[in-house]
mmCIF file of C-alpha atoms and ligand atoms in Angstrom:
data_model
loop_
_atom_site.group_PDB
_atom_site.id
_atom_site.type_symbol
_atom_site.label_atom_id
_atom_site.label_comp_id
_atom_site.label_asym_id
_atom_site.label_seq_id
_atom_site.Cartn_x
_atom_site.Cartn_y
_atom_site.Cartn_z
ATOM 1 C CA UNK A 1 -6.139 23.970 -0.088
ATOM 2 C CA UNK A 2 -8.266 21.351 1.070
ATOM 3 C CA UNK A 3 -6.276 17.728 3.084
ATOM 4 C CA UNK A 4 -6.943 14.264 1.527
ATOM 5 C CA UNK A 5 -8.037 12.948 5.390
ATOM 6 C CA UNK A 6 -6.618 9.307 4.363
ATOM 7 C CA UNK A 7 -8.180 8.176 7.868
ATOM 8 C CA UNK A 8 -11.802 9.499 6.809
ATOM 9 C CA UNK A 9 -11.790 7.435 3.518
ATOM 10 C CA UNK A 10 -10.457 4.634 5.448
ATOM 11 C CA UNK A 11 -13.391 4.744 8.215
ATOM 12 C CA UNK A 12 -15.637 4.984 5.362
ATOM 13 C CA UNK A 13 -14.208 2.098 3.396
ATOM 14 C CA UNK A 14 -14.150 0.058 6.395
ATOM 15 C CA UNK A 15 -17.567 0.456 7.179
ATOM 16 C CA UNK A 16 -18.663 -0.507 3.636
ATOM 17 C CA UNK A 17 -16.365 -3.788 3.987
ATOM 18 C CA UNK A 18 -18.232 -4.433 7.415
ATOM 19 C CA UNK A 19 -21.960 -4.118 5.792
ATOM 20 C CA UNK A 20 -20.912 -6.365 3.035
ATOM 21 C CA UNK A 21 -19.177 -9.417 5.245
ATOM 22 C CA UNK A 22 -22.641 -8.802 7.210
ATOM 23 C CA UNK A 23 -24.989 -9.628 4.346
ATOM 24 C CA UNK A 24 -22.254 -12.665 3.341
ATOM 25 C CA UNK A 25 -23.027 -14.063 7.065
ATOM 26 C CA UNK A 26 -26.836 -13.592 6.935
ATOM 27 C CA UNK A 27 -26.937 -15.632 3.482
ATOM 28 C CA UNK A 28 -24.716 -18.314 5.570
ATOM 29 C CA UNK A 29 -21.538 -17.655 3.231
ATOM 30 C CA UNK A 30 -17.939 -18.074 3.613
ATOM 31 C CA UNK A 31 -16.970 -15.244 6.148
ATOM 32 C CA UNK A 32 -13.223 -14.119 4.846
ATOM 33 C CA UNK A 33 -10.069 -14.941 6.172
ATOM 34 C CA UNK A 34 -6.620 -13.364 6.315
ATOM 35 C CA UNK A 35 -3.757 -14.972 7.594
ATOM 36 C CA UNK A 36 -0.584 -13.008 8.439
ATOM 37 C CA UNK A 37 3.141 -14.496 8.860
ATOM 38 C CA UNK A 38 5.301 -12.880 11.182
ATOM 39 C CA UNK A 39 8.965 -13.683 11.304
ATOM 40 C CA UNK A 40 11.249 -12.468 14.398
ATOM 41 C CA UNK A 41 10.625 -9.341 16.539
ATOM 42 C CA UNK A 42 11.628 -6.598 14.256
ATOM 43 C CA UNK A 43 9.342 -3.505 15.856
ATOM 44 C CA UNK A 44 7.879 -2.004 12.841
ATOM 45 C CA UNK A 45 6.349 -5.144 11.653
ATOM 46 C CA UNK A 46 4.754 -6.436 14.720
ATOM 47 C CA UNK A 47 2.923 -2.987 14.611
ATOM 48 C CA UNK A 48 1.928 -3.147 11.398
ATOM 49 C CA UNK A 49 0.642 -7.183 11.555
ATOM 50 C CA UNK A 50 -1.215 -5.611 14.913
ATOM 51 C CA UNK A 51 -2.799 -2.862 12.780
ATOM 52 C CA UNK A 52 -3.524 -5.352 10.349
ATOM 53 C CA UNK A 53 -5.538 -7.330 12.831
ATOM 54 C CA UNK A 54 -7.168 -4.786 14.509
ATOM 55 C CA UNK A 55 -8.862 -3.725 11.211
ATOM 56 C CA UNK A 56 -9.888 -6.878 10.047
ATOM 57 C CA UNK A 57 -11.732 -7.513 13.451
ATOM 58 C CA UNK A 58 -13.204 -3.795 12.332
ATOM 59 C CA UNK A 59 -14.860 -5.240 9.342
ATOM 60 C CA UNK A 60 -15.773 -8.635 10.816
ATOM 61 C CA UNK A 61 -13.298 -11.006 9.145
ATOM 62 C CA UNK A 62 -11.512 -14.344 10.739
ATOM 63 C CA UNK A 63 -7.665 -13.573 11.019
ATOM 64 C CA UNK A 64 -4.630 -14.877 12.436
ATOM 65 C CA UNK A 65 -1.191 -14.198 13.106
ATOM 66 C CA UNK A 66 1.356 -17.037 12.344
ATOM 67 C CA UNK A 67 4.594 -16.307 14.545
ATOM 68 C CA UNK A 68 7.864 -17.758 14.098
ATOM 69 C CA UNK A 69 11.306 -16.922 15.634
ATOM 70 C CA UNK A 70 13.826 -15.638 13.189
ATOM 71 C CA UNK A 71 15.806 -18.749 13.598
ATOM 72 C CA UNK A 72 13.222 -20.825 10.931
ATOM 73 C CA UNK A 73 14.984 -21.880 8.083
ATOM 74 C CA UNK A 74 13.829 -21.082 4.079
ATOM 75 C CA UNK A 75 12.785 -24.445 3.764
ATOM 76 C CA UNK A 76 10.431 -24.546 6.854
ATOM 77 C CA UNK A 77 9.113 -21.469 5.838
ATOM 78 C CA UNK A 78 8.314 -22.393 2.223
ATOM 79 C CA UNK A 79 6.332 -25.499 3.760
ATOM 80 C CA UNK A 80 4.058 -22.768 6.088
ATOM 81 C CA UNK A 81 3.501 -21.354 2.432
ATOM 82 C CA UNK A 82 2.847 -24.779 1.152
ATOM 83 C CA UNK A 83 0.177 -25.779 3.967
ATOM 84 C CA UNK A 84 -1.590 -22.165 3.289
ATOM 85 C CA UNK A 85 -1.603 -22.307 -0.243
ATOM 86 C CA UNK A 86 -3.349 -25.845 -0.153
ATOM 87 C CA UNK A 87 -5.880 -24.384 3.246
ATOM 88 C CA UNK A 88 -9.071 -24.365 1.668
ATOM 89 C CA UNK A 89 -10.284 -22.158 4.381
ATOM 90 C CA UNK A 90 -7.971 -19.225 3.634
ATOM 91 C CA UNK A 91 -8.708 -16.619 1.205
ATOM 92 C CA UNK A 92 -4.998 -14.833 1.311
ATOM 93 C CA UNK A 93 -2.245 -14.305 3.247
ATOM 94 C CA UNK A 94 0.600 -12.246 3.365
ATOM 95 C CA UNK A 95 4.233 -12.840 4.560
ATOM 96 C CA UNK A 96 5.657 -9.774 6.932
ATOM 97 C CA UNK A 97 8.473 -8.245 5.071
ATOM 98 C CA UNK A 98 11.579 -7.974 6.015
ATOM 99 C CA UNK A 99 12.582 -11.686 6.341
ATOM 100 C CA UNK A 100 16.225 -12.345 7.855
ATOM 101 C CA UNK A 101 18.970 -12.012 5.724
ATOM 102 C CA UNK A 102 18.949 -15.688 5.453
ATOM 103 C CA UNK A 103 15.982 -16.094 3.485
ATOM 104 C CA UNK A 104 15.645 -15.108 -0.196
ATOM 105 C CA UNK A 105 12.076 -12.672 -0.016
ATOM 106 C CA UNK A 106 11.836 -13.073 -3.783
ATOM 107 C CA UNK A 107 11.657 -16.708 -3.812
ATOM 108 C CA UNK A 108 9.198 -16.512 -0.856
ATOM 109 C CA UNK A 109 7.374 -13.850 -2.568
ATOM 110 C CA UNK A 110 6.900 -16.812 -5.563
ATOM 111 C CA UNK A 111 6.253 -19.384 -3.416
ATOM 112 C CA UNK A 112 3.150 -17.881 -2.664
ATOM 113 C CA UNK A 113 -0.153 -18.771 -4.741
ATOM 114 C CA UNK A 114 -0.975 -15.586 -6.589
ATOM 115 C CA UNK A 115 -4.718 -16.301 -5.692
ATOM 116 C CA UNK A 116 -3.813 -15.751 -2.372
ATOM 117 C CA UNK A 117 -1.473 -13.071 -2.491
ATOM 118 C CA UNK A 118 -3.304 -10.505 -0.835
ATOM 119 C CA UNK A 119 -0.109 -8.143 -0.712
ATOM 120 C CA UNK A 120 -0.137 -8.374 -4.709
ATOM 121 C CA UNK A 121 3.810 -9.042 -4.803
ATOM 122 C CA UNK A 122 3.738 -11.993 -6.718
ATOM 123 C CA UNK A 123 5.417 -11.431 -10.181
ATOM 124 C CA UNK A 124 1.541 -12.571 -11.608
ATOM 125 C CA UNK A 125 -0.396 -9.815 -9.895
ATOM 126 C CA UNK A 126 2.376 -7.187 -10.845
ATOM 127 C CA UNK A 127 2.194 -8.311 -14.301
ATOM 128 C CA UNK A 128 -1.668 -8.821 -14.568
ATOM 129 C CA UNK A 129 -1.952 -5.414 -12.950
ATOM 130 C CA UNK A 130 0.612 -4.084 -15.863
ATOM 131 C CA UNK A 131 -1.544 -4.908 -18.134
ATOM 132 C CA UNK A 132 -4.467 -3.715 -16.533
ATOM 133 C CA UNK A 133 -6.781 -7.628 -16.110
ATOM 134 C CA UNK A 134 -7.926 -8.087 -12.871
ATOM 135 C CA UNK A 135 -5.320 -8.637 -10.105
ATOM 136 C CA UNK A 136 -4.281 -7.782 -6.491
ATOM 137 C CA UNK A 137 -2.994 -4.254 -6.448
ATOM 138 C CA UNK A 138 -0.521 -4.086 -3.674
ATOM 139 C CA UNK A 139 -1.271 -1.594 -0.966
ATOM 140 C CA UNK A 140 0.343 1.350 -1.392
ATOM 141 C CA UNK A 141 -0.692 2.208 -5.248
ATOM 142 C CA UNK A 142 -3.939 1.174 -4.550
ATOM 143 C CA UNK A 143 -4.629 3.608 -1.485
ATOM 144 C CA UNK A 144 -3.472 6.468 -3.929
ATOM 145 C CA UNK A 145 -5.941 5.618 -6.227
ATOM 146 C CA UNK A 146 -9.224 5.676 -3.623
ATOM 147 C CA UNK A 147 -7.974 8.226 -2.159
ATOM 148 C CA UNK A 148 -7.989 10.557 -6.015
ATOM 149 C CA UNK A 149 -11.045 8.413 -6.904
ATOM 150 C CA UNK A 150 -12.844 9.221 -3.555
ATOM 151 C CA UNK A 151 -12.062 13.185 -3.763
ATOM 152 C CA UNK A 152 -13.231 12.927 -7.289
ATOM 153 C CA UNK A 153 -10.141 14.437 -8.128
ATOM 154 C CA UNK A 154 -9.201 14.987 -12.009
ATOM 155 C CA UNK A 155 -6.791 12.630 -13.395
ATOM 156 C CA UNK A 156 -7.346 12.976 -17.375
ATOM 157 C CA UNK A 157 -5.168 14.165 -19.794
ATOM 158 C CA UNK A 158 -2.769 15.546 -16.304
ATOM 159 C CA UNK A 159 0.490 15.207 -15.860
ATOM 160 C CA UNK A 160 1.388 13.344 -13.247
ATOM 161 C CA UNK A 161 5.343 13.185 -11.605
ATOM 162 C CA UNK A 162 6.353 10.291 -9.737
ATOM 163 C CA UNK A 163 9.468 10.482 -7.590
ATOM 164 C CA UNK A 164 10.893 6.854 -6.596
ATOM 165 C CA UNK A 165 11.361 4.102 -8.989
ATOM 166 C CA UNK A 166 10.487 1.367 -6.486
ATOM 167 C CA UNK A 167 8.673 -1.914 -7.134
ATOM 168 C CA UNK A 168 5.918 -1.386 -4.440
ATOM 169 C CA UNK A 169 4.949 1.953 -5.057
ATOM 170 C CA UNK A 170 6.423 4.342 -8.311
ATOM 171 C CA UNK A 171 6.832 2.233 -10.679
ATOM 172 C CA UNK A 172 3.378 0.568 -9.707
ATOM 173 C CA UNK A 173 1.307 3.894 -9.450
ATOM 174 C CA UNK A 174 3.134 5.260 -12.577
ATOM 175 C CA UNK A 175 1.283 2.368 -14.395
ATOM 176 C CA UNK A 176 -2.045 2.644 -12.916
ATOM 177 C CA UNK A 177 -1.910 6.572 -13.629
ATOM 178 C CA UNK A 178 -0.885 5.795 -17.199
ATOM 179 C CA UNK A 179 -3.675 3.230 -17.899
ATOM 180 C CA UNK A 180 -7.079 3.835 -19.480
ATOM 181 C CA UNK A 181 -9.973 5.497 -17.444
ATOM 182 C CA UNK A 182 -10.409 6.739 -14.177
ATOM 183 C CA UNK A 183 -8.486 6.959 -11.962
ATOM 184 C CA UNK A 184 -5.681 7.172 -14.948
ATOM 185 C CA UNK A 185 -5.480 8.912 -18.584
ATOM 186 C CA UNK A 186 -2.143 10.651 -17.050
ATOM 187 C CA UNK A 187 0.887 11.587 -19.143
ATOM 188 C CA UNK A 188 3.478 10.351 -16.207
ATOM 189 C CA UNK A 189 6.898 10.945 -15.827
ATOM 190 C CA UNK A 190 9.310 8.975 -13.231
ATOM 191 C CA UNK A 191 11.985 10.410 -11.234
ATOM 192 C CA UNK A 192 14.491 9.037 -9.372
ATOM 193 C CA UNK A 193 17.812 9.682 -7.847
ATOM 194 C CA UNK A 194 19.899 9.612 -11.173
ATOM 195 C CA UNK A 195 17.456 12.311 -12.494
ATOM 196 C CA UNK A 196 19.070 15.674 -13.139
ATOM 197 C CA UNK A 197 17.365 18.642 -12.275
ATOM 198 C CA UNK A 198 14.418 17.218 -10.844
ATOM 199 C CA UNK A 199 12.640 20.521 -9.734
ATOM 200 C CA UNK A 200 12.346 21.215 -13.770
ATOM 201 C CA UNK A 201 9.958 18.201 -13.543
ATOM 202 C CA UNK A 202 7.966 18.947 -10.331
ATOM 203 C CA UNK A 203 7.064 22.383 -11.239
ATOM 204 C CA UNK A 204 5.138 20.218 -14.057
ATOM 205 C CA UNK A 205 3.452 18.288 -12.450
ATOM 206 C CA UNK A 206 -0.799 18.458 -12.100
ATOM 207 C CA UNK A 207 -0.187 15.212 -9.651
ATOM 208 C CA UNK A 208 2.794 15.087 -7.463
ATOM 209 C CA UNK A 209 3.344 11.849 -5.949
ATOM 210 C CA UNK A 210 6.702 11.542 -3.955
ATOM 211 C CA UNK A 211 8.041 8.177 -2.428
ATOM 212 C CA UNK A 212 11.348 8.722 -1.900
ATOM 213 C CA UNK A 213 11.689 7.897 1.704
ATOM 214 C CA UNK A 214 13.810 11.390 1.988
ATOM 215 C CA UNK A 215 12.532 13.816 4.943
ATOM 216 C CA UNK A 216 11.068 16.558 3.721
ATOM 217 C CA UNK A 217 12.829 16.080 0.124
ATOM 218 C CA UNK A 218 9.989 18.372 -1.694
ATOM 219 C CA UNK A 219 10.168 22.306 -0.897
ATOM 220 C CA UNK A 220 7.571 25.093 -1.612
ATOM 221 C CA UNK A 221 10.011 26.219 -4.698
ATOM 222 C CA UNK A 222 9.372 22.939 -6.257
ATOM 223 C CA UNK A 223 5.671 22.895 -6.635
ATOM 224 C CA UNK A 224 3.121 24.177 -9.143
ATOM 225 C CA UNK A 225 0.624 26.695 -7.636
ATOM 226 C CA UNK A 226 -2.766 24.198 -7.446
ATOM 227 C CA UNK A 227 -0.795 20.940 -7.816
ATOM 228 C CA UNK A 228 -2.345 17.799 -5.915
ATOM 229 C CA UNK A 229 -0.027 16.515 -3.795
ATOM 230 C CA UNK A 230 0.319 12.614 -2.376
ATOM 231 C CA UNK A 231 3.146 11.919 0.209
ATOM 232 C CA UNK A 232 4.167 8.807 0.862
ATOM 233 C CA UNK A 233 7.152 9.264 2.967
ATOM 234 C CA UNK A 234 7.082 7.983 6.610
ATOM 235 C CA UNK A 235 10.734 8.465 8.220
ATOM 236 C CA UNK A 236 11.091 8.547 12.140
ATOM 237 C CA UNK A 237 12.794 11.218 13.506
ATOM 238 C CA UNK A 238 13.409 12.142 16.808
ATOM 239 C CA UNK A 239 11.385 14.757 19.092
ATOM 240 C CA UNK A 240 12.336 15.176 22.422
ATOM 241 C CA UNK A 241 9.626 16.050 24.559
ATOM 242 C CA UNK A 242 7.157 14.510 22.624
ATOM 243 C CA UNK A 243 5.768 11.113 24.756
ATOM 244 C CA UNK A 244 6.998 8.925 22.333
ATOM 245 C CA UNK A 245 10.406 10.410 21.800
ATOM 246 C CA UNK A 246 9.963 10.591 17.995
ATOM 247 C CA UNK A 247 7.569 11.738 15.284
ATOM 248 C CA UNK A 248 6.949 10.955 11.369
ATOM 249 C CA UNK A 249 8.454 13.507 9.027
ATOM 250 C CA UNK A 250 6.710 12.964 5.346
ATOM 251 C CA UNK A 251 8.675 13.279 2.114
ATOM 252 C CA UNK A 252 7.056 16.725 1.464
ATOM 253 C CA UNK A 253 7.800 19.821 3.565
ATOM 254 C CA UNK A 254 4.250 20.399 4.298
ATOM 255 C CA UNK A 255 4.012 23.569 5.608
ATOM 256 C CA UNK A 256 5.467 25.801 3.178
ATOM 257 C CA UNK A 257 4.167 23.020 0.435
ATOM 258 C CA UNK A 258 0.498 23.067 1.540
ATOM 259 C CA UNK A 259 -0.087 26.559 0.937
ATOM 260 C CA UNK A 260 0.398 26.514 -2.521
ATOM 261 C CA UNK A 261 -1.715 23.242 -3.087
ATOM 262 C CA UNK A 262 -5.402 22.200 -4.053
ATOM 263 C CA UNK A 263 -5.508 18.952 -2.176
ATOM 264 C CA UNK A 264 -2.314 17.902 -0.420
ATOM 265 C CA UNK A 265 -2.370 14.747 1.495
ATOM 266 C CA UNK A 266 -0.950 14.840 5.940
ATOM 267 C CA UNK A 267 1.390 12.990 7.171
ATOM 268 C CA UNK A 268 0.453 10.565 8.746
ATOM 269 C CA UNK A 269 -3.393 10.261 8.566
ATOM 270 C CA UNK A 270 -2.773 10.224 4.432
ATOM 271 C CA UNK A 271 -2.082 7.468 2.298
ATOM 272 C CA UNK A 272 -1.020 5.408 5.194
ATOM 273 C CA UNK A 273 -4.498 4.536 6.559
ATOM 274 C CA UNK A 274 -5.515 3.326 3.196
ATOM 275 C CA UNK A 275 -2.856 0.641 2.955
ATOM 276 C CA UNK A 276 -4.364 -1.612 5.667
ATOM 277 C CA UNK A 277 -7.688 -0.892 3.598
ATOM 278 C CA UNK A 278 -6.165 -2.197 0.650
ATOM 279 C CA UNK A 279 -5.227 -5.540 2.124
ATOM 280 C CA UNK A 280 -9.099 -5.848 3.453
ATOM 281 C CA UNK A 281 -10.579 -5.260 -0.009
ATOM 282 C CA UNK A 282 -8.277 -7.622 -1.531
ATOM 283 C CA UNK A 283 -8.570 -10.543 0.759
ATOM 284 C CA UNK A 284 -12.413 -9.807 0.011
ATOM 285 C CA UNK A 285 -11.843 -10.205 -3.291
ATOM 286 C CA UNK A 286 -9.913 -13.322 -2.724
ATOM 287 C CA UNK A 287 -12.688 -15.030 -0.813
ATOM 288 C CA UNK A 288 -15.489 -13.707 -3.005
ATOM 289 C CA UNK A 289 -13.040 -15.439 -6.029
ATOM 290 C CA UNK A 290 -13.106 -11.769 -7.885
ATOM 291 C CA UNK A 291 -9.748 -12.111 -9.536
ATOM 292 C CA UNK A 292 -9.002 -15.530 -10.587
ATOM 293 C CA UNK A 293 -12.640 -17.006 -10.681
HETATM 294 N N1 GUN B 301 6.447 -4.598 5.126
HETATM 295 C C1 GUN B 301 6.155 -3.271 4.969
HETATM 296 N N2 GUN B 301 5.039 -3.124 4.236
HETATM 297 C C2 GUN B 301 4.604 -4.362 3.930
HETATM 298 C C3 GUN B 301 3.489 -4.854 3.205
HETATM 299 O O1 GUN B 301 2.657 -4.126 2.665
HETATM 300 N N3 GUN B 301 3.370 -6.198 3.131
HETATM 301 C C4 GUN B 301 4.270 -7.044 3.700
HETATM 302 N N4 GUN B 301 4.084 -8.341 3.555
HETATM 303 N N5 GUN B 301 5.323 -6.625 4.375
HETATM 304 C C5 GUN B 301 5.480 -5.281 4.494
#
């Protein structure tokens, strides 16, 4: 069994972002720039926007964090979009998700120029990436995919079960598996929570990939001896004694799972490092005009 060290790749990514935004500077080009909204004081995302930040001072890019109170209307907030959309001097920006219950996050989500849509949620980028033309993959499909392409793992002719049917990550990563080349040439199969007998499935699968956001969902019983496994769960639970009160809890129950596994990704320090990198290589995209020319 060996990990998939999600914070390794990461480093390594990170660094290769850096030396490229260096030789951009030293030929006196356009150094990129990331802009992040941030709408009320909802925990979870100020941490995130802060991660965010911190790693795109890491590779050397401009970034800044728009704040608003949660009181801002839709309108107001569609004219932020407006003035970034037309800023010539930034390359993408995302919107922190979840809005208040006032404001529609679709119609947000579409207000948003797809060049710039660095978190890839804009109905364009889903659909461009659908069809496999260039586009911004959103963050969470697209760490799965370094991390398998960076571990040179085999994806070809596998079968590959996806548990969760959501917009941002299965459905998204069932595509990308399914699509010609590497990382892809899977036969996938989607589960969800109207699927009957879902361990029938697992015990199929070459490539596990569970985002279910259920603790510890996937037990040792359920897995095929050698299967790669991906986690993407991330639920808080608590832990008394611990300095923080709580830890994170995957979707997998790793320690019975990981035993029977070839390459089985921790929680956290797996996918979850390589969503942040995700963002960076797509706002690099943005301001080297990769995807839309
Ligand atoms: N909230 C949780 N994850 C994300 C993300 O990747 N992008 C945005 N904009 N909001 C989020």
């Amino acid at each position: 069994m060996e990990l998939l060290d999600g914070k390794r790749i990461a480093d390594e990514i990170k660094a290769e972002i850096a030396a490229e935004v260096e030789a951009i500077k030293s030929k006196g080009g356009k150094i990129p720039h990331l802009v992040a909204i941030l709408i009320g004081h909802n925990g979870a995302s100020e941490t995130y926007v802060g991660h965010k930040e911190k790693a795109c001072a890491q590779v050397g890019f401009k970034s800044q964090v728009l704040r608003f109170e949660d009181t801002i209307t839709e309108a107001q907030l569609l004219n932020e979009i407006k003035k970034l959309n037309d800023d010539p001097d930034v390359d993408g920006f995302i919107v922190q998700m979840p809005l208040p219950k006032h404001i529609d996050e679709q119609k947000v989500i579409e207000a948003i120029d797809p060049k710039k849509d660095v978190d890839g949620f804009h109905p364009v980028n889903v659909g461009r990436m659908n069809i496999g033309l260039p586009a911004y993959v959103s963050a969470t499909p697209d760490g799965i995919v370094e991390l398998l392409r960076r571990y040179k793992i085999p994806t070809e002719g596998k079968h590959c079960v996806v548990l969760g049917r959501s917009n941002i990550v299965g459905r998204p990563i069932a595509n990308l598996l399914s699509q010609k080349g590497y990382p892809g040439d899977c036969t996938v199969t989607i589960c969800h929570s109207r699927t009957p007998n879902i361990k029938d499935h697992t015990l199929q699968a070459d490539i596990l990939i569970v985002a279910l956001g259920k603790a510890e969902f996937v037990t040792a019983d359920m897995v095929k001896p050698g299967a790669v496994v991906i986690d993407v769960g991330i639920t808080r639970v608590d832990a008394p004694g611990t300095k923080s009160g709580w830890r994170l809890l995957g979707d997998v129950k790793f320690d019975e799972v990981a035993p029977k596994c070839s390459y089985i990704t921790p929680v956290p320090g797996g996918v979850g490092p390589l969503t942040i990198v995700s963002l960076l290589k797509n706002t690099l995209k943005a301001a080297k005009k990769e995807v839309y020319g």
